[in-house]
């Protein structure tokens, strides 16, 4: 159509068609360059392992390299902030978890990003349960025995974690809340020194990642009382869950999900969800996650968004009760 306005001829339809064609072409060729996946922790550990396993498989299916970019600092805040402020074009992704999306936003007064508004969820990749363990010399042979003693002796049992606000501490305070017990928290600067003192009998119990604690359980130095997942871990098939040990509905642990800066086109989000889902179905990826004690999840962006809301509310409840303190 040709429209004449003040003597100027505007080829409106042609311009509109050109814009539509350009947009369609962009959507068809995505991705046309490498994709950056920001991991807010240092190389090594569960976050990095999950990210690299999925990124490698997605690189093959997308035809473009997905580059894992480790940006540790401030308990995950630095990486989350960088990702939240990136261009929402599908070329910057973020590996988020309980710390960056549920804990930090509720305990830090000057956090530079909004976990609820600055990200578009893509997919929940995996969850990683913890194991409640005691020293082999402990008198407790089951979670029921531990709970019974703790109820009769408040503040008599000490537990360690690898830091305030860690998934280990969160798992413990959820146990305290549901079991109606009060334990004494001893935060450590890392998992290794905490495990060392547990082995030495310096405190009574600890929730730990499965992979880190499994060798000590197999060596007969530590005793696993329960796992925090909804179902038993394939790495510890004879160890019951806390849910089946009297705390119905108990579930805790680490989790890992892909997100993009808010404003990323919906068709790009859908494509990334599809490709990440394919990656999770590959035996090699599953094997990598299992070796980290993680369990594949998957699902839609809406499923992941719902999961984040639930975790956010659960952490918020613990904070209001005064059970969770992060320094």
mmCIF file of C-alpha atoms in Angstrom, residues 25-137:
data_model
loop_
_atom_site.group_PDB
_atom_site.id
_atom_site.type_symbol
_atom_site.label_atom_id
_atom_site.label_comp_id
_atom_site.label_asym_id
_atom_site.label_seq_id
_atom_site.Cartn_x
_atom_site.Cartn_y
_atom_site.Cartn_z
ATOM 1 C CA UNK A 25 14.723 -14.586 10.089
ATOM 2 C CA UNK A 26 16.212 -13.821 13.521
ATOM 3 C CA UNK A 27 14.027 -16.426 15.159
ATOM 4 C CA UNK A 28 14.902 -19.009 12.509
ATOM 5 C CA UNK A 29 18.676 -18.620 12.810
ATOM 6 C CA UNK A 30 18.924 -18.547 16.615
ATOM 7 C CA UNK A 31 21.502 -19.189 17.827
ATOM 8 C CA UNK A 32 23.892 -17.575 15.365
ATOM 9 C CA UNK A 33 26.806 -17.241 17.801
ATOM 10 C CA UNK A 34 28.112 -18.740 21.017
ATOM 11 C CA UNK A 35 26.029 -18.637 24.206
ATOM 12 C CA UNK A 36 27.424 -17.621 27.590
ATOM 13 C CA UNK A 37 26.288 -19.584 30.640
ATOM 14 C CA UNK A 38 27.182 -17.726 33.834
ATOM 15 C CA UNK A 39 27.820 -19.951 36.865
ATOM 16 C CA UNK A 40 28.061 -17.890 40.072
ATOM 17 C CA UNK A 41 30.595 -20.212 41.714
ATOM 18 C CA UNK A 42 34.183 -21.289 41.111
ATOM 19 C CA UNK A 43 35.060 -24.276 38.882
ATOM 20 C CA UNK A 44 34.568 -27.622 40.562
ATOM 21 C CA UNK A 45 31.661 -28.634 42.766
ATOM 22 C CA UNK A 46 28.074 -29.442 41.956
ATOM 23 C CA UNK A 47 27.088 -26.207 40.202
ATOM 24 C CA UNK A 48 30.014 -26.327 37.803
ATOM 25 C CA UNK A 49 29.615 -30.044 37.065
ATOM 26 C CA UNK A 50 25.919 -29.719 36.233
ATOM 27 C CA UNK A 51 26.501 -26.646 34.079
ATOM 28 C CA UNK A 52 29.306 -28.214 32.036
ATOM 29 C CA UNK A 53 27.501 -31.497 31.479
ATOM 30 C CA UNK A 54 24.396 -29.769 30.132
ATOM 31 C CA UNK A 55 26.327 -27.076 28.234
ATOM 32 C CA UNK A 56 28.398 -29.633 26.341
ATOM 33 C CA UNK A 57 25.334 -31.519 25.161
ATOM 34 C CA UNK A 58 23.416 -28.351 24.275
ATOM 35 C CA UNK A 59 26.393 -27.121 22.241
ATOM 36 C CA UNK A 60 26.068 -30.167 20.013
ATOM 37 C CA UNK A 61 22.320 -29.881 19.501
ATOM 38 C CA UNK A 62 22.255 -26.086 19.053
ATOM 39 C CA UNK A 63 25.222 -26.011 16.692
ATOM 40 C CA UNK A 64 26.835 -23.234 18.734
ATOM 41 C CA UNK A 65 29.161 -23.468 21.705
ATOM 42 C CA UNK A 66 27.620 -22.894 25.125
ATOM 43 C CA UNK A 67 30.513 -21.426 27.107
ATOM 44 C CA UNK A 68 30.499 -21.882 30.876
ATOM 45 C CA UNK A 69 31.678 -18.642 32.489
ATOM 46 C CA UNK A 70 32.447 -19.005 36.208
ATOM 47 C CA UNK A 71 31.859 -15.740 38.066
ATOM 48 C CA UNK A 72 32.230 -16.488 41.792
ATOM 49 C CA UNK A 73 31.888 -13.867 44.470
ATOM 50 C CA UNK A 74 29.662 -12.666 47.315
ATOM 51 C CA UNK A 75 27.941 -16.015 47.743
ATOM 52 C CA UNK A 76 26.681 -16.066 44.171
ATOM 53 C CA UNK A 77 25.544 -12.442 44.053
ATOM 54 C CA UNK A 78 28.209 -11.312 41.575
ATOM 55 C CA UNK A 79 27.286 -13.855 38.909
ATOM 56 C CA UNK A 80 23.566 -13.348 39.369
ATOM 57 C CA UNK A 81 23.947 -9.591 39.033
ATOM 58 C CA UNK A 82 25.963 -9.909 35.802
ATOM 59 C CA UNK A 83 23.398 -12.254 34.311
ATOM 60 C CA UNK A 84 20.422 -10.115 35.314
ATOM 61 C CA UNK A 85 21.875 -7.071 33.536
ATOM 62 C CA UNK A 86 22.885 -8.852 30.316
ATOM 63 C CA UNK A 87 21.122 -8.258 27.005
ATOM 64 C CA UNK A 88 17.886 -10.313 26.903
ATOM 65 C CA UNK A 89 18.682 -11.836 23.520
ATOM 66 C CA UNK A 90 19.193 -15.479 24.436
ATOM 67 C CA UNK A 91 22.981 -15.295 24.352
ATOM 68 C CA UNK A 92 23.479 -14.994 28.121
ATOM 69 C CA UNK A 93 22.095 -17.642 30.464
ATOM 70 C CA UNK A 94 22.386 -18.124 34.205
ATOM 71 C CA UNK A 95 22.672 -21.195 36.410
ATOM 72 C CA UNK A 96 20.557 -20.355 39.439
ATOM 73 C CA UNK A 97 19.927 -22.197 42.671
ATOM 74 C CA UNK A 98 18.555 -21.882 46.169
ATOM 75 C CA UNK A 99 21.190 -19.351 47.249
ATOM 76 C CA UNK A 100 20.901 -16.855 44.398
ATOM 77 C CA UNK A 101 17.147 -17.152 43.910
ATOM 78 C CA UNK A 102 15.684 -17.890 47.357
ATOM 79 C CA UNK A 103 18.162 -17.113 50.143
ATOM 80 C CA UNK A 104 20.230 -14.060 49.150
ATOM 81 C CA UNK A 105 17.250 -11.971 47.961
ATOM 82 C CA UNK A 106 15.639 -12.316 51.384
ATOM 83 C CA UNK A 107 18.629 -11.795 53.633
ATOM 84 C CA UNK A 108 20.768 -9.189 51.883
ATOM 85 C CA UNK A 109 19.602 -5.604 52.306
ATOM 86 C CA UNK A 110 21.434 -4.219 49.263
ATOM 87 C CA UNK A 111 21.224 -6.981 46.692
ATOM 88 C CA UNK A 112 21.765 -5.538 43.170
ATOM 89 C CA UNK A 113 19.194 -7.694 41.377
ATOM 90 C CA UNK A 114 15.578 -8.759 41.832
ATOM 91 C CA UNK A 115 15.333 -12.540 41.759
ATOM 92 C CA UNK A 116 11.586 -12.378 41.212
ATOM 93 C CA UNK A 117 11.571 -9.875 38.342
ATOM 94 C CA UNK A 118 14.958 -9.907 36.597
ATOM 95 C CA UNK A 119 14.990 -13.497 35.313
ATOM 96 C CA UNK A 120 12.902 -15.679 33.027
ATOM 97 C CA UNK A 121 12.993 -19.335 34.137
ATOM 98 C CA UNK A 122 13.876 -21.842 31.416
ATOM 99 C CA UNK A 123 14.130 -25.244 33.069
ATOM 100 C CA UNK A 124 14.891 -26.904 36.396
ATOM 101 C CA UNK A 125 17.821 -29.147 35.510
ATOM 102 C CA UNK A 126 18.361 -31.201 38.633
ATOM 103 C CA UNK A 127 18.061 -31.470 42.379
ATOM 104 C CA UNK A 128 20.749 -32.844 44.675
ATOM 105 C CA UNK A 129 19.673 -34.248 48.030
ATOM 106 C CA UNK A 130 21.793 -34.142 51.157
ATOM 107 C CA UNK A 131 22.555 -36.919 53.602
ATOM 108 C CA UNK A 132 22.093 -36.657 57.359
ATOM 109 C CA UNK A 133 25.148 -38.371 58.834
ATOM 110 C CA UNK A 134 26.649 -38.998 62.254
ATOM 111 C CA UNK A 135 30.009 -40.308 63.369
ATOM 112 C CA UNK A 136 30.153 -44.107 63.429
ATOM 113 C CA UNK A 137 30.751 -43.902 67.196
#
